[in-house]
XYZ file of N, CA and C in Angstrom:
795
model
N 10.343 -25.139 -7.922
C 9.911 -25.407 -6.665
C 9.181 -26.806 -6.504
N 8.352 -27.100 -7.606
C 7.623 -28.403 -7.716
C 8.684 -29.513 -7.811
N 9.819 -29.276 -8.626
C 10.791 -30.185 -8.817
C 11.682 -30.529 -7.534
N 11.878 -29.477 -6.824
C 12.709 -29.538 -5.636
C 12.029 -29.997 -4.411
N 10.724 -29.856 -4.469
C 9.914 -30.251 -3.233
C 10.064 -31.735 -2.809
N 10.033 -32.719 -3.715
C 10.146 -34.236 -3.403
C 11.621 -34.317 -2.686
N 12.664 -33.654 -3.257
C 13.998 -33.876 -2.619
C 14.073 -33.286 -1.210
N 13.512 -32.145 -1.091
C 13.457 -31.392 0.138
C 12.733 -32.415 1.222
N 11.621 -32.899 0.827
C 10.761 -33.729 1.662
C 11.528 -34.883 1.897
N 12.217 -35.492 1.120
C 13.020 -36.696 1.202
C 14.187 -36.452 2.375
N 14.757 -35.276 2.232
C 15.835 -34.941 3.153
C 15.182 -34.796 4.507
N 14.092 -34.164 4.740
C 13.388 -33.949 6.028
C 13.052 -35.235 6.645
N 12.638 -36.211 5.680
C 12.169 -37.523 6.155
C 13.401 -38.260 6.757
N 14.564 -38.113 6.105
C 15.813 -38.796 6.771
C 16.079 -38.139 8.101
N 15.811 -36.911 8.274
C 16.264 -36.236 9.457
C 15.111 -36.846 10.580
N 13.872 -36.827 10.136
C 12.950 -37.178 11.139
C 13.200 -38.811 11.485
N 13.404 -39.558 10.430
C 13.797 -40.957 10.689
C 14.892 -41.143 11.706
N 15.933 -40.389 11.473
C 17.186 -40.570 12.320
C 16.924 -39.996 13.814
N 15.824 -39.245 13.975
C 15.506 -38.684 15.292
C 16.426 -37.729 15.765
N 17.123 -36.947 14.807
C 18.112 -36.027 15.029
C 19.536 -36.518 15.440
N 19.746 -37.763 15.415
C 20.987 -38.373 15.893
C 21.909 -38.347 14.593
N 23.174 -37.556 14.894
C 24.094 -37.343 13.880
C 24.713 -38.546 13.178
N 25.029 -39.569 14.046
C 25.580 -40.766 13.342
C 24.607 -41.587 12.581
N 23.381 -41.676 12.966
C 22.376 -42.364 12.285
C 22.033 -41.606 10.893
N 21.984 -40.189 11.150
C 21.719 -39.444 9.866
C 22.704 -39.643 8.806
N 23.948 -39.664 9.165
C 25.199 -39.812 8.290
C 25.206 -41.166 7.704
N 24.737 -42.187 8.488
C 24.791 -43.536 7.813
C 23.520 -43.752 6.806
N 22.415 -43.047 7.220
C 21.321 -43.187 6.308
C 21.675 -42.469 5.000
N 22.253 -41.261 5.078
C 22.567 -40.538 4.004
C 23.673 -41.155 3.128
N 24.548 -41.953 3.720
C 25.638 -42.567 3.124
C 25.111 -43.766 2.085
N 24.251 -44.543 2.883
C 23.709 -45.698 2.160
C 22.398 -45.604 1.548
N 21.821 -44.425 1.472
C 20.616 -44.340 0.790
C 20.540 -43.958 -0.560
N 19.770 -44.650 -1.390
C 19.651 -44.375 -2.841
C 18.607 -43.306 -2.854
N 18.734 -42.112 -3.438
C 17.837 -41.108 -3.533
C 16.610 -41.606 -4.439
N 16.912 -42.328 -5.441
C 15.853 -42.885 -6.283
C 14.980 -43.970 -5.557
N 15.535 -44.870 -4.646
C 14.800 -45.718 -3.965
C 13.921 -44.900 -2.817
N 14.658 -44.003 -2.238
C 13.873 -43.224 -1.264
C 12.624 -42.457 -1.793
N 12.758 -41.825 -2.992
C 11.649 -41.174 -3.609
C 10.601 -42.106 -4.047
N 11.109 -43.209 -4.658
C 10.056 -44.261 -4.937
C 9.302 -44.814 -3.879
N 10.034 -45.168 -2.838
C 9.409 -45.697 -1.603
C 8.580 -44.756 -0.988
N 8.919 -43.456 -1.092
C 8.071 -42.339 -0.335
C 6.770 -42.024 -1.091
N 6.956 -41.957 -2.359
C 5.661 -41.569 -3.266
C 4.880 -42.607 -3.961
N 5.349 -43.862 -3.761
C 4.725 -45.068 -4.427
C 3.366 -45.260 -3.887
N 3.318 -44.817 -2.563
C 1.859 -44.968 -2.094
C 0.878 -44.168 -2.542
N 1.399 -42.926 -2.887
C 0.506 -41.800 -3.432
C 0.238 -41.729 -4.951
N 0.786 -42.823 -5.677
C 0.847 -42.945 -7.083
C -0.672 -42.693 -7.615
N -1.683 -43.511 -7.074
C -2.987 -43.317 -7.499
C -3.449 -41.852 -7.292
N -3.150 -41.353 -6.213
C -3.492 -40.045 -5.922
C -2.987 -39.023 -6.919
N -1.644 -39.188 -7.215
C -1.003 -38.418 -8.177
C -1.636 -38.451 -9.545
N -2.017 -39.622 -9.956
C -2.727 -39.871 -11.248
C -4.091 -39.098 -11.241
N -4.834 -39.150 -10.151
C -6.043 -38.610 -10.010
C -6.075 -37.010 -9.985
N -5.174 -36.524 -9.382
C -4.960 -35.162 -9.389
C -4.370 -34.459 -10.712
N -3.484 -35.350 -11.326
C -2.994 -34.834 -12.657
C -4.191 -34.785 -13.611
N -4.850 -35.899 -13.682
C -6.132 -35.895 -14.578
C -7.030 -34.683 -14.369
N -7.310 -34.334 -13.009
C -8.254 -33.345 -12.586
C -7.601 -32.013 -13.079
N -6.304 -31.826 -12.863
C -5.673 -30.509 -13.307
C -5.565 -30.388 -14.923
N -5.330 -31.477 -15.502
C -5.366 -31.478 -17.017
C -6.690 -30.993 -17.510
N -7.789 -31.457 -17.042
C -9.092 -31.257 -17.546
C -9.613 -29.830 -17.098
N -9.315 -29.434 -16.012
C -9.606 -28.008 -15.553
C -8.791 -27.016 -16.271
N -7.401 -27.265 -16.436
C -6.708 -26.355 -17.100
C -6.978 -26.266 -18.621
N -7.309 -27.309 -19.311
C -7.737 -27.296 -20.709
C -8.948 -26.507 -20.840
N -9.934 -26.629 -19.966
C -11.041 -25.879 -19.824
C -10.854 -24.274 -19.781
N -9.918 -24.134 -18.795
C -9.525 -22.736 -18.506
C -8.819 -22.108 -19.758
N -7.903 -22.954 -20.239
C -7.255 -22.326 -21.592
C -8.254 -22.029 -22.641
N -9.217 -22.865 -22.884
C -10.097 -22.737 -23.826
C -11.023 -21.207 -23.612
N -11.133 -21.004 -22.469
C -11.947 -19.719 -22.009
C -11.092 -18.561 -21.997
N -9.790 -18.809 -22.010
C -8.840 -17.643 -21.850
C -8.574 -17.134 -20.507
N -8.880 -18.115 -19.577
C -8.825 -17.577 -18.082
C -7.380 -17.757 -17.564
N -6.359 -18.419 -18.271
C -4.968 -18.476 -17.934
C -4.106 -17.828 -18.927
N -3.149 -17.034 -18.520
C -2.268 -16.290 -19.411
C -1.152 -17.207 -19.794
N -0.718 -18.232 -19.161
C 0.327 -19.174 -19.656
C -0.145 -20.569 -19.269
N -0.192 -21.476 -20.449
C -0.739 -22.654 -20.218
C 0.634 -23.545 -19.850
N 0.345 -24.789 -19.459
C 1.377 -25.820 -19.151
C 1.136 -27.029 -20.126
N 1.975 -28.113 -19.913
C 1.851 -29.244 -20.646
C 0.495 -29.981 -20.255
N -0.071 -29.783 -19.240
C -1.305 -30.504 -18.835
C -2.434 -29.988 -19.697
N -2.492 -28.844 -20.200
C -3.535 -28.359 -20.866
C -3.630 -29.046 -22.343
N -2.584 -29.685 -22.784
C -2.541 -30.359 -24.246
C -2.931 -31.720 -23.927
N -3.142 -32.271 -22.782
C -3.766 -33.721 -22.589
C -5.021 -33.724 -23.138
N -5.339 -34.677 -24.032
C -6.788 -34.754 -24.600
C -7.796 -35.306 -23.310
N -8.969 -34.736 -23.315
C -9.898 -35.211 -22.303
C -10.028 -36.702 -22.181
N -10.112 -37.471 -23.355
C -10.242 -38.917 -23.259
C -9.070 -39.555 -22.419
N -7.859 -39.054 -22.793
C -6.601 -39.571 -22.039
C -6.574 -39.260 -20.427
N -7.023 -37.969 -20.246
C -7.151 -37.555 -18.889
C -8.160 -38.396 -18.103
N -9.190 -38.724 -18.767
C -10.272 -39.571 -18.084
C -9.737 -40.963 -17.806
N -9.057 -41.367 -18.933
C -8.448 -42.748 -18.694
C -7.383 -42.766 -17.502
N -6.609 -41.709 -17.325
C -5.598 -41.706 -16.287
C -6.321 -41.566 -14.835
N -7.507 -40.786 -14.854
C -8.183 -40.680 -13.691
C -8.807 -42.088 -13.252
N -9.318 -42.704 -14.328
C -9.896 -44.170 -13.981
C -8.960 -45.075 -13.528
N -7.736 -44.997 -13.981
C -6.613 -45.891 -13.645
C -6.284 -45.465 -12.104
N -6.312 -44.246 -11.634
C -5.989 -43.879 -10.465
C -7.000 -44.160 -9.431
N -8.242 -44.263 -9.791
C -9.366 -44.400 -8.903
C -9.381 -45.980 -8.635
N -9.260 -46.808 -9.712
C -9.508 -48.193 -9.463
C -8.145 -48.845 -8.678
N -7.084 -48.152 -8.723
C -5.852 -48.622 -8.106
C -5.572 -48.051 -6.749
N -6.552 -47.053 -6.399
C -6.463 -46.409 -5.183
C -6.785 -47.240 -4.030
N -6.271 -47.257 -2.960
C -6.998 -48.043 -1.730
C -8.273 -47.530 -1.445
N -9.085 -48.303 -0.851
C -10.522 -47.961 -0.561
C -10.542 -46.661 0.495
N -9.641 -46.605 1.370
C -9.702 -45.392 2.247
C -9.445 -44.104 1.545
N -8.453 -44.187 0.510
C -8.234 -43.011 -0.195
C -9.259 -42.645 -1.170
N -10.099 -43.458 -1.706
C -11.288 -43.209 -2.420
C -12.378 -42.399 -1.521
N -12.543 -42.949 -0.269
C -13.432 -42.376 0.548
C -12.988 -40.982 0.878
N -11.770 -40.812 1.274
C -11.118 -39.636 1.628
C -11.261 -38.498 0.470
N -11.075 -38.939 -0.737
C -11.193 -38.053 -1.825
C -12.770 -37.524 -1.961
N -13.691 -38.365 -1.781
C -14.941 -38.012 -1.811
C -15.373 -36.954 -0.885
N -14.852 -37.256 0.325
C -15.049 -36.186 1.466
C -14.333 -34.940 1.225
N -13.154 -35.003 0.663
C -12.518 -33.714 0.252
C -13.224 -32.956 -0.849
N -13.771 -33.583 -1.841
C -14.390 -32.951 -2.873
C -15.728 -32.244 -2.264
N -16.511 -33.108 -1.297
C -17.528 -32.378 -0.822
C -17.309 -31.202 -0.051
N -16.190 -31.228 0.804
C -15.717 -30.203 1.664
C -15.416 -28.943 0.784
N -14.788 -29.305 -0.397
C -14.338 -28.038 -1.293
C -15.488 -27.467 -1.936
N -16.591 -28.206 -2.300
C -17.750 -27.842 -2.804
C -18.494 -26.895 -1.804
N -18.613 -27.397 -0.664
C -19.244 -26.761 0.409
C -18.427 -25.371 0.815
N -17.259 -25.361 0.807
C -16.441 -24.221 1.030
C -16.675 -23.093 -0.069
N -16.638 -23.555 -1.262
C -16.826 -22.674 -2.373
C -18.299 -22.163 -2.330
N -19.393 -22.919 -1.998
C -20.655 -22.403 -1.975
C -20.773 -21.407 -0.897
N -20.213 -21.636 0.296
C -20.350 -20.746 1.394
C -19.524 -19.439 1.065
N -18.423 -19.610 0.691
C -17.460 -18.537 0.299
C -18.060 -17.639 -0.757
N -18.720 -18.073 -1.641
C -19.305 -17.100 -2.723
C -20.451 -16.299 -2.195
N -21.006 -16.792 -1.131
C -22.211 -16.059 -0.521
C -21.807 -14.917 0.312
N -20.553 -15.041 1.002
C -19.885 -14.125 1.870
C -19.174 -13.057 1.046
N -19.151 -11.846 1.421
C -18.394 -10.791 0.803
C -16.787 -11.068 0.883
N -16.197 -10.955 -0.284
C -14.620 -11.198 -0.376
C -13.917 -10.068 0.387
N -12.814 -10.369 1.062
C -12.059 -9.350 1.718
C -11.390 -8.489 0.705
N -10.960 -7.325 1.087
C -10.407 -6.353 0.253
C -9.213 -6.841 -0.493
N -8.348 -7.606 0.147
C -7.152 -8.079 -0.564
C -7.443 -9.151 -1.668
N -8.657 -9.640 -1.738
C -8.918 -10.693 -2.747
C -9.645 -9.935 -3.983
N -9.662 -8.618 -3.957
C -10.338 -8.029 -5.024
C -9.518 -8.088 -6.371
N -8.305 -8.025 -6.270
C -7.431 -8.138 -7.519
C -6.900 -9.586 -7.771
N -7.518 -10.445 -6.991
C -6.954 -11.805 -7.180
C -7.394 -12.318 -8.562
N -6.481 -12.949 -9.413
C -6.786 -13.549 -10.531
C -7.708 -14.784 -10.491
N -8.511 -15.112 -11.585
C -9.434 -16.225 -11.420
C -8.618 -17.443 -11.283
N -9.164 -18.433 -10.584
C -8.592 -19.766 -10.467
C -8.870 -20.616 -11.537
N -8.021 -21.171 -12.328
C -8.310 -22.146 -13.331
C -8.958 -23.445 -12.796
N -8.611 -23.819 -11.569
C -9.106 -25.018 -11.088
C -10.426 -24.939 -10.544
N -10.779 -23.824 -9.689
C -12.000 -23.764 -9.166
C -12.947 -22.813 -9.618
N -12.415 -21.928 -10.571
C -13.265 -21.008 -11.273
C -13.554 -19.726 -10.429
N -13.797 -18.698 -11.089
C -14.099 -17.431 -10.385
C -12.956 -16.917 -9.568
N -13.145 -15.965 -8.735
C -12.193 -15.612 -7.865
C -12.095 -16.103 -6.469
N -11.721 -17.478 -6.655
C -11.501 -18.366 -5.661
C -10.351 -19.102 -5.941
N -9.675 -19.657 -4.965
C -10.098 -20.245 -3.671
C -10.248 -18.929 -2.654
N -11.286 -19.207 -1.878
C -11.475 -18.243 -0.730
C -10.663 -18.589 0.426
N -10.801 -17.790 1.415
C -10.040 -18.137 2.739
C -10.323 -19.578 3.228
N -11.658 -20.064 3.042
C -11.886 -21.368 3.463
C -11.111 -22.383 2.718
N -11.195 -22.178 1.324
C -10.622 -23.209 0.433
C -9.034 -23.085 0.671
N -8.502 -21.979 0.835
C -7.055 -21.930 1.161
C -6.549 -22.596 2.365
N -7.484 -22.536 3.552
C -7.206 -23.285 4.617
C -7.358 -24.816 4.480
N -8.381 -25.118 3.776
C -8.583 -26.549 3.395
C -7.450 -27.196 2.642
N -6.958 -26.352 1.607
C -5.734 -26.816 0.723
C -4.550 -27.030 1.581
N -4.293 -25.929 2.450
C -3.184 -26.049 3.372
C -3.229 -27.197 4.237
N -4.413 -27.533 4.772
C -4.575 -28.710 5.694
C -4.320 -29.983 4.929
N -4.769 -30.084 3.695
C -4.502 -31.257 2.902
C -3.077 -31.501 2.601
N -2.325 -30.263 2.268
C -0.909 -30.510 2.024
C -0.040 -30.863 3.283
N -0.490 -30.298 4.335
C 0.110 -30.685 5.648
C -0.100 -32.164 5.977
N -1.283 -32.629 5.774
C -1.690 -33.899 5.976
C -0.886 -34.936 5.166
N -0.676 -34.591 3.870
C 0.065 -35.456 2.978
C 1.658 -35.516 3.432
N 2.157 -34.212 3.706
C 3.548 -34.198 4.186
C 3.766 -34.960 5.328
N 2.798 -34.964 6.395
C 2.973 -35.666 7.540
C 2.893 -37.239 7.197
N 2.065 -37.580 6.456
C 2.005 -39.080 5.996
C 3.406 -39.358 5.415
N 3.921 -38.679 4.595
C 5.170 -39.040 3.978
C 6.326 -39.167 5.101
N 6.299 -38.121 5.868
C 7.383 -38.116 6.879
C 7.088 -39.208 8.008
N 6.033 -39.604 8.418
C 5.799 -40.499 9.436
C 5.531 -41.889 8.952
N 5.496 -42.165 7.772
C 5.215 -43.548 7.477
C 6.312 -44.635 7.564
N 7.414 -44.126 8.030
C 8.488 -45.112 8.449
C 9.560 -45.486 7.370
N 10.067 -46.513 7.293
C 11.235 -46.754 6.343
C 10.636 -47.095 5.009
N 11.415 -46.789 3.904
C 11.000 -46.909 2.563
C 11.471 -48.363 2.136
N 12.363 -49.022 2.855
C 12.933 -50.332 2.539
C 12.021 -51.372 3.041
N 12.056 -52.543 2.403
C 11.358 -53.745 2.931
C 11.837 -54.182 4.295
N 10.957 -54.612 5.223
C 11.517 -55.023 6.557
C 11.832 -56.517 6.385
N 12.740 -56.974 7.237
C 13.148 -58.305 7.363
C 13.186 -58.674 8.770
N 12.933 -60.069 9.008
C 13.205 -60.617 10.325
C 14.520 -61.227 10.429
N 15.492 -60.527 10.994
C 16.842 -60.954 11.018
C 17.204 -61.665 12.260
N 17.889 -62.951 12.312
C 18.239 -63.451 13.438
C 19.851 -63.362 13.582
N 20.193 -62.425 14.730
C 21.619 -62.392 15.130
C 21.755 -62.726 16.573
N 22.807 -63.440 16.748
C 23.105 -64.027 18.081
C 21.893 -64.598 18.804
N 21.153 -65.444 18.196
C 20.093 -66.017 18.755
C 18.876 -65.214 18.944
N 18.863 -63.926 18.513
C 17.659 -63.132 18.654
C 17.244 -62.600 17.451
N 15.921 -62.550 17.147
C 15.291 -62.101 15.946
C 14.726 -60.723 16.133
N 15.113 -59.867 15.212
C 14.659 -58.537 15.307
C 14.226 -58.124 13.821
N 13.487 -56.989 13.881
C 13.096 -56.379 12.682
C 14.166 -55.342 12.247
N 14.600 -55.510 10.886
C 15.878 -54.702 10.486
C 15.652 -54.342 8.992
N 16.227 -53.321 8.658
C 16.243 -52.880 7.259
C 17.770 -52.947 6.636
N 17.865 -53.474 5.571
C 19.194 -53.546 4.891
C 19.416 -52.213 4.189
N 20.376 -51.469 4.785
C 20.799 -50.210 4.204
C 21.752 -50.346 2.909
N 22.800 -51.340 3.107
C 23.775 -51.422 2.014
C 24.558 -52.650 2.240
N 25.240 -53.106 1.318
C 26.033 -54.321 1.419
C 27.355 -54.083 0.528
N 28.450 -54.436 1.182
C 29.842 -54.269 0.498
C 30.491 -55.418 0.929
N 30.761 -56.258 -0.136
C 31.534 -57.483 0.103
C 30.896 -58.397 1.149
N 31.500 -58.668 2.328
C 31.025 -59.559 3.246
C 30.267 -58.737 4.371
N 30.247 -57.426 4.289
C 29.750 -56.525 5.293
C 28.492 -55.939 4.972
N 27.399 -56.131 5.868
C 26.141 -55.599 5.596
C 25.781 -54.538 6.664
N 25.222 -53.430 6.243
C 24.820 -52.380 7.079
C 23.302 -52.312 7.365
N 22.846 -52.660 8.557
C 21.439 -52.819 8.819
C 20.950 -51.771 9.962
N 19.729 -51.389 9.925
C 19.250 -50.577 10.778
C 18.045 -51.339 11.503
N 18.216 -51.475 12.845
C 17.108 -52.230 13.603
C 16.045 -51.384 14.060
N 14.731 -51.935 13.736
C 13.605 -50.932 14.025
C 13.410 -50.578 15.504
N 13.858 -51.414 16.448
C 13.678 -51.060 17.742
C 14.844 -50.295 18.380
N 15.650 -49.750 17.610
C 16.658 -48.786 18.187
C 18.102 -49.271 18.057
N 19.003 -48.418 18.495
C 20.360 -48.923 18.393
C 21.263 -48.309 17.296
N 20.636 -47.627 16.370
C 21.238 -47.134 15.389
C 21.822 -47.995 14.378
N 22.413 -47.739 13.162
C 22.930 -48.565 12.168
C 23.909 -49.506 12.820
N 24.058 -50.679 12.245
C 25.015 -51.689 12.808
C 25.595 -52.411 11.523
N 26.802 -52.619 11.443
C 27.592 -53.450 10.445
C 27.856 -54.904 11.031
N 27.329 -55.736 10.081
C 27.327 -57.118 10.412
C 27.988 -57.917 9.290
N 28.693 -58.888 9.456
C 29.281 -59.841 8.574
C 28.080 -60.829 8.153
N 28.175 -61.334 7.036
C 27.102 -62.276 6.616
C 27.044 -63.482 7.405
N 28.035 -64.027 7.998
C 27.905 -65.154 8.787
C 27.391 -64.838 10.155
N 27.205 -63.548 10.534
C 26.534 -63.321 11.773
C 25.073 -63.336 11.714
N 24.563 -63.217 10.582
C 23.031 -63.453 10.272
C 22.766 -64.774 9.938
N 22.246 -65.470 10.958
C 22.072 -66.908 10.746
C 20.640 -67.181 10.019
N 19.722 -66.202 10.073
C 18.427 -66.315 9.337
C 17.879 -65.045 8.915
N 17.220 -64.993 7.861
C 16.661 -63.623 7.394
C 15.276 -64.026 6.555
N 14.209 -63.251 6.868
C 12.996 -63.534 6.274
C 12.302 -62.264 5.866
N 11.866 -61.982 4.730
C 10.955 -60.791 4.502
C 9.705 -60.882 5.237
N 9.221 -59.861 5.912
C 7.924 -59.766 6.555
C 7.210 -58.607 6.297
N 5.868 -58.590 6.683
C 5.191 -57.433 6.648
C 4.967 -56.653 7.868
N 5.112 -55.288 8.014
C 5.134 -54.666 9.271
C 3.755 -54.426 9.731
N 2.750 -54.445 8.849
C 1.166 -54.266 9.213
C 0.261 -55.193 8.468
N -0.608 -55.528 8.979
C -1.571 -56.321 8.430
C -2.417 -55.649 7.396
N -2.644 -56.076 6.202
C -3.308 -55.376 5.084
C -4.934 -55.590 5.285
N -5.575 -54.783 5.645
C -7.053 -54.900 5.691
C -7.798 -54.444 4.467
N -9.160 -54.471 4.570
C -9.922 -54.178 3.454
C -9.789 -52.808 2.997
N -9.666 -51.929 3.943
C -9.580 -50.400 3.709
C -8.242 -50.129 2.946
N -7.242 -50.965 3.194
C -5.888 -50.694 2.579
C -5.675 -51.319 1.065
N -6.655 -52.153 0.644
C -6.605 -52.783 -0.541
C -7.096 -51.985 -1.673
N -6.513 -52.147 -2.869
C -6.799 -51.339 -3.998
C -8.330 -51.680 -4.294
N -8.993 -50.656 -4.824
C -10.435 -50.735 -5.072
C -10.739 -51.889 -6.218
N -9.718 -52.031 -7.201
C -9.896 -52.987 -8.340
C -9.818 -54.410 -7.643
N -8.986 -54.640 -6.661
C -8.813 -55.846 -5.998
C -10.057 -56.372 -5.311
N -10.952 -55.416 -4.915
C -12.168 -55.779 -4.306
C -13.195 -56.193 -5.293
N -13.011 -55.851 -6.605
C -13.885 -56.185 -7.636
C -13.480 -57.375 -8.443
N -12.136 -57.525 -8.690
C -11.482 -58.562 -9.393
C -10.418 -59.215 -8.473
N -10.465 -60.584 -8.370
C -9.642 -61.288 -7.663
C -8.133 -61.230 -8.372
N -7.137 -60.782 -7.693
C -5.710 -60.574 -8.279
C -5.307 -61.936 -8.646
N -4.221 -62.096 -9.574
C -3.660 -63.232 -9.973
C -2.655 -63.853 -8.918
N -1.971 -62.825 -8.216
C -1.020 -62.934 -7.266
C -1.452 -62.610 -5.825
N -1.285 -63.352 -4.908
C -1.733 -63.043 -3.386
C -0.536 -63.082 -2.522
N -0.462 -62.272 -1.676
C 0.639 -62.052 -0.831
C 0.185 -62.292 0.621
N -0.942 -62.989 0.818
C -1.419 -63.219 2.030
C -0.602 -64.146 3.029
N 0.387 -64.914 2.307
C 1.267 -65.822 3.029
C 2.596 -65.131 3.579
N 2.623 -63.827 3.306
C 3.679 -63.052 3.912
C 3.585 -63.014 5.426
N 4.402 -63.335 6.266
C 4.256 -63.335 7.746
C 4.247 -61.962 8.220
N 3.604 -61.507 9.328
C 3.751 -60.421 9.927
C 5.070 -60.430 10.855
N 5.714 -59.265 10.883
C 6.906 -59.061 11.574
C 6.957 -59.403 13.009
N 5.856 -59.046 13.667
C 5.631 -59.236 15.157
C 5.529 -60.651 15.437
N 5.057 -61.462 14.602
C 4.997 -62.923 14.768
C 6.310 -63.591 14.814
N 7.307 -62.969 14.216
C 8.578 -63.609 14.080
C 9.659 -63.057 15.141
N 9.362 -61.950 15.767
C 10.359 -61.272 16.676
C 10.541 -62.116 17.886
N 11.832 -62.195 18.313
C 12.124 -62.837 19.644
C 11.743 -61.911 20.750
N 11.143 -62.414 21.973
C 10.882 -61.378 23.080
C 12.149 -60.610 23.449
N 11.776 -59.387 23.984
C 12.880 -58.435 24.197
C 14.029 -58.923 25.150
N 13.854 -59.965 26.024
C 14.885 -60.335 26.803
C 15.930 -61.111 26.138
N 15.592 -61.392 24.861
C 16.716 -62.162 24.083
C 16.712 -63.621 24.268
N 16.041 -64.054 25.114
C 15.994 -65.538 25.418
C 15.238 -66.191 24.298
N 15.632 -67.193 23.661
C 14.938 -68.038 22.595
C 14.352 -69.096 23.203
N 13.025 -69.179 23.107
C 12.119 -70.174 23.633
C 12.295 -71.454 22.784
N 12.759 -72.489 23.405
C 12.830 -73.821 22.745
C 11.490 -74.446 22.544
N 11.402 -75.201 21.644
C 10.113 -76.021 21.277
C 9.871 -76.966 22.365
N 8.585 -77.208 22.870
C 8.188 -78.051 23.829
C 8.638 -79.541 23.585
N 8.867 -80.441 24.524
C 9.168 -81.787 24.263
C 7.681 -82.500 23.812
N 7.938 -83.605 23.221
C 6.750 -84.450 22.785
C 5.907 -84.703 23.913
N 4.652 -84.399 23.905
C 3.777 -84.698 24.981
C 3.658 -83.790 25.992
N 4.583 -82.763 25.917
C 4.629 -81.772 27.127
C 3.663 -80.560 26.564
N 3.125 -79.893 27.554
C 2.128 -78.798 27.254
C 2.891 -77.608 26.628
N 2.268 -77.017 25.689
C 2.936 -75.898 25.059
C 2.798 -74.605 26.127
N 3.833 -73.875 26.196
C 3.932 -72.731 27.037
C 2.928 -71.600 26.717
N 2.468 -71.022 27.723
C 1.574 -69.863 27.373
C 2.074 -68.467 27.502
């Protein structure tokens, strides 16, 4: 189930992105590389995956040493120094908002476990095996609900984060629109415009200009924690925003003002 879940989520993401349109869905499926889709979907969560893997490795190793689990996995064989190193890499490469979110989640889990242990457990939880992650006969109903909420939130982020391909400002017929290149065969390119219209096949000579652009501005909260401490050797601040390159919706290209003339407002 763990191996099939990313592929299932990727398929659902294609359905959501196509908005249920059959033609768009088939075009996306035909031109989509599953490897690119998975990498584009989960690359954002790589720091979180590293942190969770390290936490599971440490707790499962501890539970295996106490004999709290009947069957161990490969995570329990990870040495604690290696797990701590993986966790450190995940923390310093995680965006600032994710670090803050993890701190809040940990505090909520601790609070739920503390409150849940003070309350009497329901009858159905009497025969529940101990949890190697949280210890004791937990998670309680509160922890179960919080865990389900976190899972639904992550799934919603994956499904609603948009295209996994880089955006480009493409000029076709004198109008610049944001598009994604789905595939290219000989002189024919299949692109998907962000503002609708479904996939469209264009010849290379129809595209008079193309420029990679950023769909959103990267603020402090989206930057990796390490980049706030150490200045990176490569900066991408010169990548233009897509909204600054798009031609107005009426399709009329505004010409540059003549010398000495006032710029239009």
